[in-house]
Structure formats: C-alpha cells, structure tokens
Backbone as JSON Lines, residues from 0, in Angstrom:
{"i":0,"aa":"X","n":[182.73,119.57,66.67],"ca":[181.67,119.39,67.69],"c":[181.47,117.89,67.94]}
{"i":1,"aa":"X","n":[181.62,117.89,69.18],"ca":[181.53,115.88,68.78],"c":[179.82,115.35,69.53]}
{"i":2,"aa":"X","n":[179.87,114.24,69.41],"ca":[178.34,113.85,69.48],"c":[177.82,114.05,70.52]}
{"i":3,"aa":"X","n":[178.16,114.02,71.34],"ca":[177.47,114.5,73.18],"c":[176.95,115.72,73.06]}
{"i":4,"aa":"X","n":[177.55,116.58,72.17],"ca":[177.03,118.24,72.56],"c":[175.89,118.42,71.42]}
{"i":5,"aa":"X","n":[175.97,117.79,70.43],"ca":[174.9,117.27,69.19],"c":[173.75,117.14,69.76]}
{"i":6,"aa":"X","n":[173.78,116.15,70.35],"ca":[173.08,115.23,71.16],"c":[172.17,116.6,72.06]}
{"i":7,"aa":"X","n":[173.08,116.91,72.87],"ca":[172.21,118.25,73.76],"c":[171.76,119.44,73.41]}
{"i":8,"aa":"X","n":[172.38,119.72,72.38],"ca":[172.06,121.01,71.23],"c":[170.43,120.24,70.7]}
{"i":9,"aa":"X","n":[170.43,119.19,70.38],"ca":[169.13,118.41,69.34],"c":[167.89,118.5,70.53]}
{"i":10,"aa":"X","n":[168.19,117.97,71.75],"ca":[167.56,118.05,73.18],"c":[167.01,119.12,73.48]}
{"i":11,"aa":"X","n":[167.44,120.09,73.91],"ca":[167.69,121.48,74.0],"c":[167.02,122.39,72.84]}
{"i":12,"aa":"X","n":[166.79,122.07,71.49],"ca":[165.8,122.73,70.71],"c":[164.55,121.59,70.6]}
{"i":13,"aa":"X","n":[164.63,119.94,70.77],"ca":[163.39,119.81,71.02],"c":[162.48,120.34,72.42]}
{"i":14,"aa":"X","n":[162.79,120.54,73.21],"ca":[162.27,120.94,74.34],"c":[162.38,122.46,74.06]}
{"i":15,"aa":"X","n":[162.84,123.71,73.42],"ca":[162.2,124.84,73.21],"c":[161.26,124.54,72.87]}
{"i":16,"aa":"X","n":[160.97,123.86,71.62],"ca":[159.75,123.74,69.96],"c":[158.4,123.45,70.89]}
{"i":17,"aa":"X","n":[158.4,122.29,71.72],"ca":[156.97,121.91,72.8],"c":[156.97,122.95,73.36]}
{"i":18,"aa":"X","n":[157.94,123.34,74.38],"ca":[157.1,123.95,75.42],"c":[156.52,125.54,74.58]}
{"i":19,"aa":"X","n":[156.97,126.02,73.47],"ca":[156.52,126.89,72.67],"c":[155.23,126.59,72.4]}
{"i":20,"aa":"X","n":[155.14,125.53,71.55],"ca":[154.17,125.27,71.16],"c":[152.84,124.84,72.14]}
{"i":21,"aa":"X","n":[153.08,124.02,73.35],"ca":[152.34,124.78,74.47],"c":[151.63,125.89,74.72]}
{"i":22,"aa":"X","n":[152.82,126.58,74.76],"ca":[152.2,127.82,75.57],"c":[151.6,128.09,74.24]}
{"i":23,"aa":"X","n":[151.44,128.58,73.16],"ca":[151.33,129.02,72.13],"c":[149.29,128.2,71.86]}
{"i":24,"aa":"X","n":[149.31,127.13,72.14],"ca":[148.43,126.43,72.44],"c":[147.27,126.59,73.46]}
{"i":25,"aa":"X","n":[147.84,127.1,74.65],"ca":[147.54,127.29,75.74],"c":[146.4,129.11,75.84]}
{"i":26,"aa":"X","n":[147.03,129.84,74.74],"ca":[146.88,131.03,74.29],"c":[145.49,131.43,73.28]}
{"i":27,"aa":"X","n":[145.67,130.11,72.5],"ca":[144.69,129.75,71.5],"c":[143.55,129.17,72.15]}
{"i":28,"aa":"X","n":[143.6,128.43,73.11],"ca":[142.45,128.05,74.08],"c":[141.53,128.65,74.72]}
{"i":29,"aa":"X","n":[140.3,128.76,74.61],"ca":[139.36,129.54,75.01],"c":[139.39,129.03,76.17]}
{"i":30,"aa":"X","n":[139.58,130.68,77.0],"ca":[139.65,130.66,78.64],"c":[138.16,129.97,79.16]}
{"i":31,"aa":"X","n":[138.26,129.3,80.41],"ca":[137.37,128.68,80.79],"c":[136.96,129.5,82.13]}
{"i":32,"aa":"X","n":[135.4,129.9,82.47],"ca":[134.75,130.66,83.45],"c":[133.61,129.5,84.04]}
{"i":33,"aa":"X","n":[133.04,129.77,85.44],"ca":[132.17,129.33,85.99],"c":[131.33,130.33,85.74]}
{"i":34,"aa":"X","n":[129.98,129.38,86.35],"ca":[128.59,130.2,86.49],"c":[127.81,129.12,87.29]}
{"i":35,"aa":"X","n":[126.66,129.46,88.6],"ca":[126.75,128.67,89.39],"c":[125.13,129.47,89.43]}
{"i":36,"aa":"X","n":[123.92,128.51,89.46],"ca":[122.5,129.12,89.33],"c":[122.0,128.76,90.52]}
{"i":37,"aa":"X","n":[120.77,129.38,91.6],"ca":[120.25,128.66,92.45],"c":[118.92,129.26,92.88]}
{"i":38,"aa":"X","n":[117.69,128.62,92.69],"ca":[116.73,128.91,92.43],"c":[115.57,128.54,93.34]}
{"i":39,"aa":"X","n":[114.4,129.29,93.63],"ca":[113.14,128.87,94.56],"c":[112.37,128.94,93.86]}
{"i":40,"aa":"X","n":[111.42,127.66,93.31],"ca":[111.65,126.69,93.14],"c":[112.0,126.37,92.26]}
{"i":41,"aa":"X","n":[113.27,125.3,91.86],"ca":[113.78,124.63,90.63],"c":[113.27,125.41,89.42]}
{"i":42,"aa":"X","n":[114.41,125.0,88.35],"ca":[113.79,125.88,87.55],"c":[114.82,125.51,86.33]}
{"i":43,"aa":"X","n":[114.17,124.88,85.02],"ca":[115.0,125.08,83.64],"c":[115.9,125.94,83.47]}
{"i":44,"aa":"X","n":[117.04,125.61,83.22],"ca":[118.01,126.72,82.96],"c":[118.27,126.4,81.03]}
{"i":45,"aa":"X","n":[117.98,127.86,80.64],"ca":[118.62,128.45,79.12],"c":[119.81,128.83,79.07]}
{"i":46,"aa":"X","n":[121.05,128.56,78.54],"ca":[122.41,129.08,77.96],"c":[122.33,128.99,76.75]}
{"i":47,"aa":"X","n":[122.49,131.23,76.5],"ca":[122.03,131.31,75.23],"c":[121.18,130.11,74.27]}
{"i":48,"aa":"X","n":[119.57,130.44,74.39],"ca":[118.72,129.33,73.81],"c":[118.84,128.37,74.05]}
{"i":49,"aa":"X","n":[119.52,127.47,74.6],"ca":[119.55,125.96,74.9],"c":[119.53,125.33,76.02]}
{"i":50,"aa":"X","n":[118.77,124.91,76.3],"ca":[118.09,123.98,77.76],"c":[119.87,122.96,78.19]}
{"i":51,"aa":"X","n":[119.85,123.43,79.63],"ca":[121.26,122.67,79.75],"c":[120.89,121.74,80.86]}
{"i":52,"aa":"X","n":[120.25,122.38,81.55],"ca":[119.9,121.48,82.79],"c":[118.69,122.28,84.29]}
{"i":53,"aa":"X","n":[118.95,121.8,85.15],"ca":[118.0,122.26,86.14],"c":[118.57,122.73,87.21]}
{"i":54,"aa":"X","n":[118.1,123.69,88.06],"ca":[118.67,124.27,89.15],"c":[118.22,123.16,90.49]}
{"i":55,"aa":"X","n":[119.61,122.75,91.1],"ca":[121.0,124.23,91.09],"c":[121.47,123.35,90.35]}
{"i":56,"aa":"X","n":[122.43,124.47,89.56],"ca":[123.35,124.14,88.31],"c":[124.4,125.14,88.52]}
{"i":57,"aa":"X","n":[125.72,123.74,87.76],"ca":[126.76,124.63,88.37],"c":[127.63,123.97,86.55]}
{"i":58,"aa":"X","n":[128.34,124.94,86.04],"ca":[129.11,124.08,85.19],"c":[130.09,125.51,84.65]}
{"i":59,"aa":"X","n":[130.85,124.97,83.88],"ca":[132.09,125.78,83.2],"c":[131.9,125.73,81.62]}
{"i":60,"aa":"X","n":[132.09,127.12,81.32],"ca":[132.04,127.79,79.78],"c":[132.97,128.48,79.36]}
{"i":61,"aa":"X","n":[132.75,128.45,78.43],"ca":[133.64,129.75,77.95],"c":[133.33,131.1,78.19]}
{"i":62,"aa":"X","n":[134.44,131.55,78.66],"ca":[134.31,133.27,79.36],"c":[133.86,134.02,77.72]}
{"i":63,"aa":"X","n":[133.25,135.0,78.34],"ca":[132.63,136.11,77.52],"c":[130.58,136.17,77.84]}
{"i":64,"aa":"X","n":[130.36,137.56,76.95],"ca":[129.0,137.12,77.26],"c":[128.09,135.92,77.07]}
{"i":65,"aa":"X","n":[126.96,135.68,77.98],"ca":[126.17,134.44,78.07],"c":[124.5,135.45,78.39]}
{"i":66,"aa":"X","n":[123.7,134.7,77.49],"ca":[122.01,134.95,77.75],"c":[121.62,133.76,78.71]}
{"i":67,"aa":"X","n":[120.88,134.37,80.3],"ca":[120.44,133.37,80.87],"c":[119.16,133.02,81.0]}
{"i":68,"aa":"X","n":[118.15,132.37,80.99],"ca":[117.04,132.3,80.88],"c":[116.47,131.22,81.97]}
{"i":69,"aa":"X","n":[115.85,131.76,82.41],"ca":[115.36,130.48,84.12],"c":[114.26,130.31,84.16]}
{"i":70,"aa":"X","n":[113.56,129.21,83.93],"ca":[111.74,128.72,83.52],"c":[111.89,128.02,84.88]}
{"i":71,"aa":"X","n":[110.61,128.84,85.7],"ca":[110.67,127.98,87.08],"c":[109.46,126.74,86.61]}
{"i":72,"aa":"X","n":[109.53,125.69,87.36],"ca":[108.58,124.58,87.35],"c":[107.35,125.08,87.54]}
{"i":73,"aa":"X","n":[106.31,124.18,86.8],"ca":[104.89,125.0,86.73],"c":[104.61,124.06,88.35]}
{"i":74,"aa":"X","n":[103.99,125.38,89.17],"ca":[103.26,124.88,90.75],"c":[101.53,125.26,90.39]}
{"i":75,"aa":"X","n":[101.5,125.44,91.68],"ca":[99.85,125.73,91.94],"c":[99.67,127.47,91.32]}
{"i":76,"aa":"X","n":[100.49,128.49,91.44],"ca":[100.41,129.41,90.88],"c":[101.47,129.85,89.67]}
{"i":77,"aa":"X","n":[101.31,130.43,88.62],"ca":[102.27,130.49,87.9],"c":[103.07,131.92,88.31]}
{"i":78,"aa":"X","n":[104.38,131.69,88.0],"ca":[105.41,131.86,88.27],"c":[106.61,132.61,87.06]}
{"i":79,"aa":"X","n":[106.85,133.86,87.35],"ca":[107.58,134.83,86.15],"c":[108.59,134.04,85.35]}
{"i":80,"aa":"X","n":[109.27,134.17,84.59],"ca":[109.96,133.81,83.98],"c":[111.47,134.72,84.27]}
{"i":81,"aa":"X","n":[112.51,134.41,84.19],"ca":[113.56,135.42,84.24],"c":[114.55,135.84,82.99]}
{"i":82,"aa":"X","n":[115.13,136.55,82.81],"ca":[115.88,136.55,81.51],"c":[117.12,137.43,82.02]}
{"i":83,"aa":"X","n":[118.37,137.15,81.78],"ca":[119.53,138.28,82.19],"c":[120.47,138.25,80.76]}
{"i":84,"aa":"X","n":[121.3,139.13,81.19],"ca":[122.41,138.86,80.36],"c":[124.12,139.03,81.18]}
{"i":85,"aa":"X","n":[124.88,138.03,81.4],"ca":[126.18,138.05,82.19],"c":[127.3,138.33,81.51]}
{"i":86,"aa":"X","n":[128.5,138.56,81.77],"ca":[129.72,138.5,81.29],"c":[130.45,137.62,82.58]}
{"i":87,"aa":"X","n":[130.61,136.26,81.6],"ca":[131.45,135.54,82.69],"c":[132.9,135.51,82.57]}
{"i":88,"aa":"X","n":[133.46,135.7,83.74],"ca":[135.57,136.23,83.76],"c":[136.04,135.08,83.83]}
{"i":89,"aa":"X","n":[136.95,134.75,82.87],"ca":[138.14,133.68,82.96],"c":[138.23,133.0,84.53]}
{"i":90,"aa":"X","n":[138.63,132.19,84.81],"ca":[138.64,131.53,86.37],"c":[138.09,131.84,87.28]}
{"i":91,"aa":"X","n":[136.69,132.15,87.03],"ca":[135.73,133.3,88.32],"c":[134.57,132.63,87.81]}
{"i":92,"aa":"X","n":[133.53,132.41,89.05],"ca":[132.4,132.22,88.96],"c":[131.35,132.91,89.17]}
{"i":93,"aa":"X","n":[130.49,133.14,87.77],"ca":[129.55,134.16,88.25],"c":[128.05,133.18,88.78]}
{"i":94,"aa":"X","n":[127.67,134.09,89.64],"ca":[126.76,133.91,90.75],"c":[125.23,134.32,90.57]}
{"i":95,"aa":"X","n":[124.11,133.7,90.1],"ca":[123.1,133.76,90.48],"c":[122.01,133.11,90.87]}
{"i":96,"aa":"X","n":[121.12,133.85,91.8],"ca":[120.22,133.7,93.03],"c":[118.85,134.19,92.54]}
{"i":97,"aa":"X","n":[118.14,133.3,92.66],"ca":[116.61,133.93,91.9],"c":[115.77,132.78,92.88]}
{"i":98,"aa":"X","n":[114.34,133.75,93.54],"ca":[113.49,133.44,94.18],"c":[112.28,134.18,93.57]}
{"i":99,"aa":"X","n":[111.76,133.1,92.83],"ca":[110.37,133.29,91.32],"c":[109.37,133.38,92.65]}
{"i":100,"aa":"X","n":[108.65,135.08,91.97],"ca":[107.41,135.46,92.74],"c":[106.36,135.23,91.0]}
{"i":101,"aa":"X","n":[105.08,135.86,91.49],"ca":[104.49,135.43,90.43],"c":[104.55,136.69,89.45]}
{"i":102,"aa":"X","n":[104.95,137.82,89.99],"ca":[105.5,138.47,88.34],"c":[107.03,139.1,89.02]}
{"i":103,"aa":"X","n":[107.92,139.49,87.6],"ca":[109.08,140.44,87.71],"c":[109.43,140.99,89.45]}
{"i":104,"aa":"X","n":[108.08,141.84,89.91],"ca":[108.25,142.74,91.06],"c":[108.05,141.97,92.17]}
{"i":105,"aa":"X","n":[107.53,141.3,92.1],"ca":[107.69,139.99,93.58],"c":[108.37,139.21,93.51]}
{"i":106,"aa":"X","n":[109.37,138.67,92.88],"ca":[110.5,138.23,92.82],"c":[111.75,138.94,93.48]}
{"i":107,"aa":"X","n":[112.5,138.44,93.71],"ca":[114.34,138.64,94.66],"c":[114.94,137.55,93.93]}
{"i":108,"aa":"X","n":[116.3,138.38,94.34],"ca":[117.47,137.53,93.78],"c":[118.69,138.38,93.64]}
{"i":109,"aa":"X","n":[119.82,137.4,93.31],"ca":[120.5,138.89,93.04],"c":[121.8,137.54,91.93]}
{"i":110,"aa":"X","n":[122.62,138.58,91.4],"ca":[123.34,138.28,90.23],"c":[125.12,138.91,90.78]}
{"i":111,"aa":"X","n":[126.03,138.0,91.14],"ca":[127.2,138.06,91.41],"c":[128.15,137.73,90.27]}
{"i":112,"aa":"X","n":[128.84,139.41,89.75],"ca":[129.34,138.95,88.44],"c":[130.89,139.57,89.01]}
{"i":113,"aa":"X","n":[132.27,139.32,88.31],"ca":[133.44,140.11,88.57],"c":[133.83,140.28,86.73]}
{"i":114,"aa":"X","n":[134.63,141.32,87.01],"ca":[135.28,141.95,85.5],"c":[136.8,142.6,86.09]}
{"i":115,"aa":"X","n":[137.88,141.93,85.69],"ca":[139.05,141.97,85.51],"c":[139.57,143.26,85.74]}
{"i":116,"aa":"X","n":[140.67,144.19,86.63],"ca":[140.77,145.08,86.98],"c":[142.4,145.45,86.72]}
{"i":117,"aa":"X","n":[142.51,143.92,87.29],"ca":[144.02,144.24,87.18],"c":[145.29,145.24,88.32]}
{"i":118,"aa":"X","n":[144.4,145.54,89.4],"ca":[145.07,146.44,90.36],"c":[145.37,145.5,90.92]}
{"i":119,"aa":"X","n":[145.86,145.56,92.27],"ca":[146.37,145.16,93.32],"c":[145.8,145.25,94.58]}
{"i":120,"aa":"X","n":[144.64,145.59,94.28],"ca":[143.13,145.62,95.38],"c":[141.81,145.31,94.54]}
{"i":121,"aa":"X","n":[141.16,144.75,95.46],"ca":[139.5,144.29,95.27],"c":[138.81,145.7,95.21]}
{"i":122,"aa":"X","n":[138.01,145.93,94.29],"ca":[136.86,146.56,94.39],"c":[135.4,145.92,94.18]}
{"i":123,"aa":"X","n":[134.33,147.02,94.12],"ca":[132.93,146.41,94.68],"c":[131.76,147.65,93.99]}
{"i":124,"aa":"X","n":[131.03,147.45,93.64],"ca":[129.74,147.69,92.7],"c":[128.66,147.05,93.59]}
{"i":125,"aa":"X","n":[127.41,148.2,94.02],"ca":[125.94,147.12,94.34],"c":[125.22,148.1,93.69]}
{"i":126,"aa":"X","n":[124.34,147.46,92.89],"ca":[123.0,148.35,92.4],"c":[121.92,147.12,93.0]}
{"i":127,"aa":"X","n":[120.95,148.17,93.19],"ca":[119.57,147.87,93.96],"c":[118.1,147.76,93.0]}
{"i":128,"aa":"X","n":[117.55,147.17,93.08],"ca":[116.67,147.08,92.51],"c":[115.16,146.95,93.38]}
{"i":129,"aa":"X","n":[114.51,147.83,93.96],"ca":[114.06,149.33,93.9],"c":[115.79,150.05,94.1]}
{"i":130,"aa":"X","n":[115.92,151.38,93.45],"ca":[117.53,152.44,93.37],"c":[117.19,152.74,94.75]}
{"i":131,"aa":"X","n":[118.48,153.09,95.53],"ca":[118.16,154.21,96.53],"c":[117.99,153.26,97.27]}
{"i":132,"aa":"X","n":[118.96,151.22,98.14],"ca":[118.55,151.45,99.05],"c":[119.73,151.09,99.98]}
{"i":133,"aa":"X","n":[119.54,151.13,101.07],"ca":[120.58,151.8,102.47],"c":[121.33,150.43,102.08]}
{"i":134,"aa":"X","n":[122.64,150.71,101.95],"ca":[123.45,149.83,102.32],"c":[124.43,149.5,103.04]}
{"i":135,"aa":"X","n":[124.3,148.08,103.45],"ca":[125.51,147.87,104.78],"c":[126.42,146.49,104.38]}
{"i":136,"aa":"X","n":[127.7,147.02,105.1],"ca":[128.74,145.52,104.6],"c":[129.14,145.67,106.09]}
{"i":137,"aa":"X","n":[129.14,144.13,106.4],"ca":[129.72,143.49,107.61],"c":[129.3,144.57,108.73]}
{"i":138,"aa":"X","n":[128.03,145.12,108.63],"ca":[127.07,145.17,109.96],"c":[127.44,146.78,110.01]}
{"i":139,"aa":"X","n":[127.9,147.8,108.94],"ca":[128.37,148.97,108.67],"c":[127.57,149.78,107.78]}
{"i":140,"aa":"X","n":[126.72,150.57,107.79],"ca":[126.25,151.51,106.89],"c":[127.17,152.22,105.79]}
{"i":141,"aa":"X","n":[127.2,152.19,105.21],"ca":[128.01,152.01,104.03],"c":[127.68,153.8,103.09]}
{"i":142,"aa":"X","n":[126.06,153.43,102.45],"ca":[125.68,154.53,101.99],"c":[124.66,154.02,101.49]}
{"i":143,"aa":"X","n":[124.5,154.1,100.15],"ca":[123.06,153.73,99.6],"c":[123.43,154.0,98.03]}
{"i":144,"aa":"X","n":[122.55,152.78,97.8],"ca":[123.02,152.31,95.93],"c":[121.99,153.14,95.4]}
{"i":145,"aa":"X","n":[122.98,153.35,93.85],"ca":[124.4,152.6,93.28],"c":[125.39,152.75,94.37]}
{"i":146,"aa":"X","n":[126.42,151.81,94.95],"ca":[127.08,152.29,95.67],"c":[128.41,151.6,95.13]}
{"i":147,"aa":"X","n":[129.75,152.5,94.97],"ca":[130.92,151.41,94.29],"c":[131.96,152.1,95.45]}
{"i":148,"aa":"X","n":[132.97,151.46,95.14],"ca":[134.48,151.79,95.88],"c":[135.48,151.09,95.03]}
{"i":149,"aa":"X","n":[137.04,151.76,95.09],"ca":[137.68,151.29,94.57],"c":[138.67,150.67,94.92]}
{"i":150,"aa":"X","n":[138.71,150.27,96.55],"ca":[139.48,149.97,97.62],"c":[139.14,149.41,98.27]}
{"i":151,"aa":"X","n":[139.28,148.18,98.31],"ca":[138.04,147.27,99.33],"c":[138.58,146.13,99.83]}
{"i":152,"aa":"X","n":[138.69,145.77,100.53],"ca":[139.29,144.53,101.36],"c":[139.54,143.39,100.68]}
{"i":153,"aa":"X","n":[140.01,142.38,100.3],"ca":[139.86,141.17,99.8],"c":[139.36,140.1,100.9]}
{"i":154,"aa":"X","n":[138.15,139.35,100.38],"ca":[137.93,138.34,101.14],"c":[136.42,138.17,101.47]}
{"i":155,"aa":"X","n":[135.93,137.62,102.56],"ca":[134.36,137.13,102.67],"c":[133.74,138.17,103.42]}
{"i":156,"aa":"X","n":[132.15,138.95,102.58],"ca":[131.71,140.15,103.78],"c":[130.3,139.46,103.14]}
{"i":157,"aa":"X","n":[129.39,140.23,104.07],"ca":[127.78,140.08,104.03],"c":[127.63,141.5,103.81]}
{"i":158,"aa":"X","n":[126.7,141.59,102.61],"ca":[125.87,143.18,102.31],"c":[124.32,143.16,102.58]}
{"i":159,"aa":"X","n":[123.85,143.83,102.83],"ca":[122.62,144.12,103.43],"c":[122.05,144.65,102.45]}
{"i":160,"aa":"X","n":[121.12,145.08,102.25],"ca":[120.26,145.92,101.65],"c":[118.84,146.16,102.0]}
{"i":161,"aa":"X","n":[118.06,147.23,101.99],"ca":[117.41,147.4,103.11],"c":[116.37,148.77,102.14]}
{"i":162,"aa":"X","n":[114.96,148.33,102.03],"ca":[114.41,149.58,101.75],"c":[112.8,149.66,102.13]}
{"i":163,"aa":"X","n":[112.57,150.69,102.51],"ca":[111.3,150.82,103.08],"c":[110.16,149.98,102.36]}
{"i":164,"aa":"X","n":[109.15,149.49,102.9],"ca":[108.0,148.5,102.05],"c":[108.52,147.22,101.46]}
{"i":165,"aa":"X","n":[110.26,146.8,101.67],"ca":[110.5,145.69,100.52],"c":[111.24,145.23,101.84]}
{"i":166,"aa":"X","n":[111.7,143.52,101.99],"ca":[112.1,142.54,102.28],"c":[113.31,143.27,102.05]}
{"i":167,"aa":"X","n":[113.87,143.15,103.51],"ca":[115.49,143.29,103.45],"c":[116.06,141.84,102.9]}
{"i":168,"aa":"X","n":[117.36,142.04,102.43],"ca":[117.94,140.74,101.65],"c":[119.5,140.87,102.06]}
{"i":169,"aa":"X","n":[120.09,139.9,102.46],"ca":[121.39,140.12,102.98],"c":[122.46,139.04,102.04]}
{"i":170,"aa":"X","n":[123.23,139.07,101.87],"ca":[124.07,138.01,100.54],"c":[125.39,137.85,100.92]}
{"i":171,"aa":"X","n":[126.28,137.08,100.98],"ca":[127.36,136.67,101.24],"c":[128.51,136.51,99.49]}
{"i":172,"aa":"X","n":[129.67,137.71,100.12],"ca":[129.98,137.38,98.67],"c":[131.74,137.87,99.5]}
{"i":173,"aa":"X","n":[132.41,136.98,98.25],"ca":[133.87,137.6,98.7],"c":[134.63,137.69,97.38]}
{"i":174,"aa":"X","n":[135.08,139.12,97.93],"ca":[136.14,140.06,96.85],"c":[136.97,139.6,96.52]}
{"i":175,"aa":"X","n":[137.69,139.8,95.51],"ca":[138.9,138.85,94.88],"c":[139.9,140.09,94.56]}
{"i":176,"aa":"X","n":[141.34,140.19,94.96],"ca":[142.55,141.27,94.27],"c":[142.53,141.33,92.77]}
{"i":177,"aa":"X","n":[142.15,142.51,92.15],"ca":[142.86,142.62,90.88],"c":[141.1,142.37,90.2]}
{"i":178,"aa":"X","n":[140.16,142.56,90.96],"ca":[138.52,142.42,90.36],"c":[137.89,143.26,90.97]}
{"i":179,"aa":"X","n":[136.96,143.3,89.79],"ca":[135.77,144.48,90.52],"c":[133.96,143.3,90.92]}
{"i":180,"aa":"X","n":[133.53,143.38,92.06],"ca":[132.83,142.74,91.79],"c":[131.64,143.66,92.02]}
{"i":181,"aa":"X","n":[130.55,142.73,91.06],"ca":[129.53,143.75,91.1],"c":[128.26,142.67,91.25]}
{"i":182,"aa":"X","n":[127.47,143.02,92.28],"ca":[126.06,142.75,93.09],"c":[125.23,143.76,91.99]}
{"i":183,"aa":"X","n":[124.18,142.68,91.86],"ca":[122.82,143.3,91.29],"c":[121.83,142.14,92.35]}
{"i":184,"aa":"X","n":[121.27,143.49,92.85],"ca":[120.68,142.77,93.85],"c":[119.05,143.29,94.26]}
{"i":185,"aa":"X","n":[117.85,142.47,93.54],"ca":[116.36,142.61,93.44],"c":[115.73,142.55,94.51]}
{"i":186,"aa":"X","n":[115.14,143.19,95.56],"ca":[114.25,143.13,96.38],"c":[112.72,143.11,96.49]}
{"i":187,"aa":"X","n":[112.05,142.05,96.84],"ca":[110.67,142.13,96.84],"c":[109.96,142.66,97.58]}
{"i":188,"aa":"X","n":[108.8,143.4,97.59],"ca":[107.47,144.17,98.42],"c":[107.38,143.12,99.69]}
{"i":189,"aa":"X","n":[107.65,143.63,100.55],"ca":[106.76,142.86,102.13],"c":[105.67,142.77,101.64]}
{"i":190,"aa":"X","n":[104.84,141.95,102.84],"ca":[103.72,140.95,102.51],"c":[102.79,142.27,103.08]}
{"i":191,"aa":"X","n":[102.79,143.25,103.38],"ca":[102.2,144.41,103.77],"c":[101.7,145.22,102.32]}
{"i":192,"aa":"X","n":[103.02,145.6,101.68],"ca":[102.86,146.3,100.51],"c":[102.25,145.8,99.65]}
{"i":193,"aa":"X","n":[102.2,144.49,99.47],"ca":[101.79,143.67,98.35],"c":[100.39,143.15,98.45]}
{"i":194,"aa":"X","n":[100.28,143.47,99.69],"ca":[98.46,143.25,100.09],"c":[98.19,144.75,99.38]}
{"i":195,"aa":"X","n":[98.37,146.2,100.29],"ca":[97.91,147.38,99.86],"c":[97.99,147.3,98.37]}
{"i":196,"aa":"X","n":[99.53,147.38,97.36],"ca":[99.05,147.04,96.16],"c":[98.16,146.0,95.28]}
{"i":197,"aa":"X","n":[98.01,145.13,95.97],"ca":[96.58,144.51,95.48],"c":[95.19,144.78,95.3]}
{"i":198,"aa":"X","n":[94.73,146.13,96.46],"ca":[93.75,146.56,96.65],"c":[93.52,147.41,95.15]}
{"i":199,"aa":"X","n":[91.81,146.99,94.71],"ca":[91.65,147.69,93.18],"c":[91.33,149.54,93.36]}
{"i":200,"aa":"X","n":[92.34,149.94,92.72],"ca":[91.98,151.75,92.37],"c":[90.81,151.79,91.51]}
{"i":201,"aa":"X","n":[89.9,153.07,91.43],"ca":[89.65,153.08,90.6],"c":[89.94,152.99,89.4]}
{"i":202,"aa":"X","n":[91.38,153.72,89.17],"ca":[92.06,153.07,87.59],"c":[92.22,151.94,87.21]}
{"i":203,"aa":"X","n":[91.71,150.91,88.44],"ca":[92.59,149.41,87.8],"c":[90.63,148.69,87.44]}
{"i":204,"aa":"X","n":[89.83,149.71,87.85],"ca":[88.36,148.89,87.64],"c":[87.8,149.22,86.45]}
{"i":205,"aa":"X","n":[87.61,148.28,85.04],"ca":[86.68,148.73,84.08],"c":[85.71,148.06,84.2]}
{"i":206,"aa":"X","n":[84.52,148.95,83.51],"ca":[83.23,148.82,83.7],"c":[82.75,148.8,81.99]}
C-alpha cells in the first residue's frame, strides 16, 4: 500500500469519526421549541416558577412540557391572574394571547399549541371556552366546538368563534404538514351579559 492511499484511508476515517460524532451529538441535544406570549395589559411572565421577563415575550426552550403563569400589572382595578400548562414541539412556536378581565370569566385569549403527527397533511383541533360555539374558518361555517379534522389545508386561515351573550373572537393561525394544531380559544360575556350578571339575586344577598 504506498503512502498516498494511507494518507486517504487516514482522511477518510477521520472525517467518518466527526461527522459521527456530530450527528451523534446533535441527537444528544435537547431539541429547541418557541413560545411567543402577548398580553392586555403587560404582564410578568412565569416559566415553570421563574420570572423570565414581561409581555410580549418571545424566546426559545427546550421542547417538552412548560407551566405558564401571567401576573398582569397592578392598574386601577385588579386583574385575574392566569395559569396554563403547554407542550412546546421541537421547531414550532407555541402561541399565547391573553386579554386579563378582572376574574377567569371576563377574560379572552386563546393558546396556539402543535403536536407532531407525522402525516403528510395539516390537521386542526378548536375547543371553546364557553363548549358549543359556532365555528368558522376563512368566512365558512365549519360546525361547532370541540371541532377537529384530519385533513386540512396547509397554510394561513382566520377562525371565528362565535357564541350567544359572549364577544365573538376571530384569530389568525397557520397549519403546518405533518402537525396537528390545536386552538384553545376563551371567550368573554358582552358588555350586556356582564351588566345582567352583575345584577344581585336574591342568592347572592346576605342579610
């Protein structure tokens, strides 16, 4: 064997050993996910227990579950607190939208998460929060949540959501091939309902 082919044989297994060890490296690396917060008005953001920063906040973690916790700024009235729990996907950003009423039920928002599918089409998940309400994508009545499909277009649509006594809420989200994405999406009482429920029942008067 004379030295030239030495030479490329020695070449030739250093360059297997890296790029092995690369990838091998690359494997061992905890996948990296977005998560992107945006809030009325501003508001402390918690990742799992720890104060990271203020809305809007946008930064990259490590995929898997995350506890979110959103302390809006103290105003003239106080203002709910929020608490979720996400699963954020490898190279995907999960999405949430929170508009702090002064408890849980006067509050909106909604929570844009995807989970890995692996097909060769986009699918889609909306749950409603009041259940049961009419839903529409790209100006189409659809049906009414829970509402899922397993065949769904890839790309940018607007969903509606729509229920008697509550603030319709409309959201912009786009499907990705090979994901399921799923809308959780909170609607608040019109300024109608929320007067009538204010009015005291007798159950709500002690004497």
């Amino acid at each position: 064997m004379n030295k030239a082919l030495k030479i490329l044989i020695a070449l030739l297994i250093i360059i297997f050993v890296v790029g092995l060890s690369l990838f091998l490296f690359g494997l061992l690396q905890p996948k990296k996910a977005g998560i992107l917060i945006n809030t009325t008005p501003s508001a402390t953001v918690y990742l799992n227990g720890e104060a990271v920063g203020k809305t809007p906040f946008e930064a990259t973690r490590n995929a898997g579950e995350v506890t979110v916790r959103l302390v809006p700024e103290a105003g003239d009235k106080p203002l709910a607190v929020y608490e979720t729990r996400v699963t954020l996907s490898p190279k995907i950003q999960t999405i949430i939208v929170r508009e702090f009423g002064e408890s849980e039920e006067t509050s909106q928002g909604e929570t844009i998460s995807f989970e890995k599918t692996g097909g060769k089409e986009a699918s889609l998940a909306i749950v409603s929060i009041p259940d049961s309400a009419e839903v529409s994508i790209d100006g189409r009545l659809m049906g009414f949540a829970p509402y899922k499909t397993g065949a769904f277009a890839a790309g940018d649509h607007k969903i509606t959501l729509k229920v008697p006594n509550y603030i319709e809420r409309t959201i912009s989200v786009r499907t990705v091939v090979g994901y399921k994405l799923t809308a959780v999406v909170k609607l608040a009482p019109s300024a109608e309902t929320k007067e009538i429920r204010s009015t005291p029942t007798p159950n709500d008067i002690k004497v």
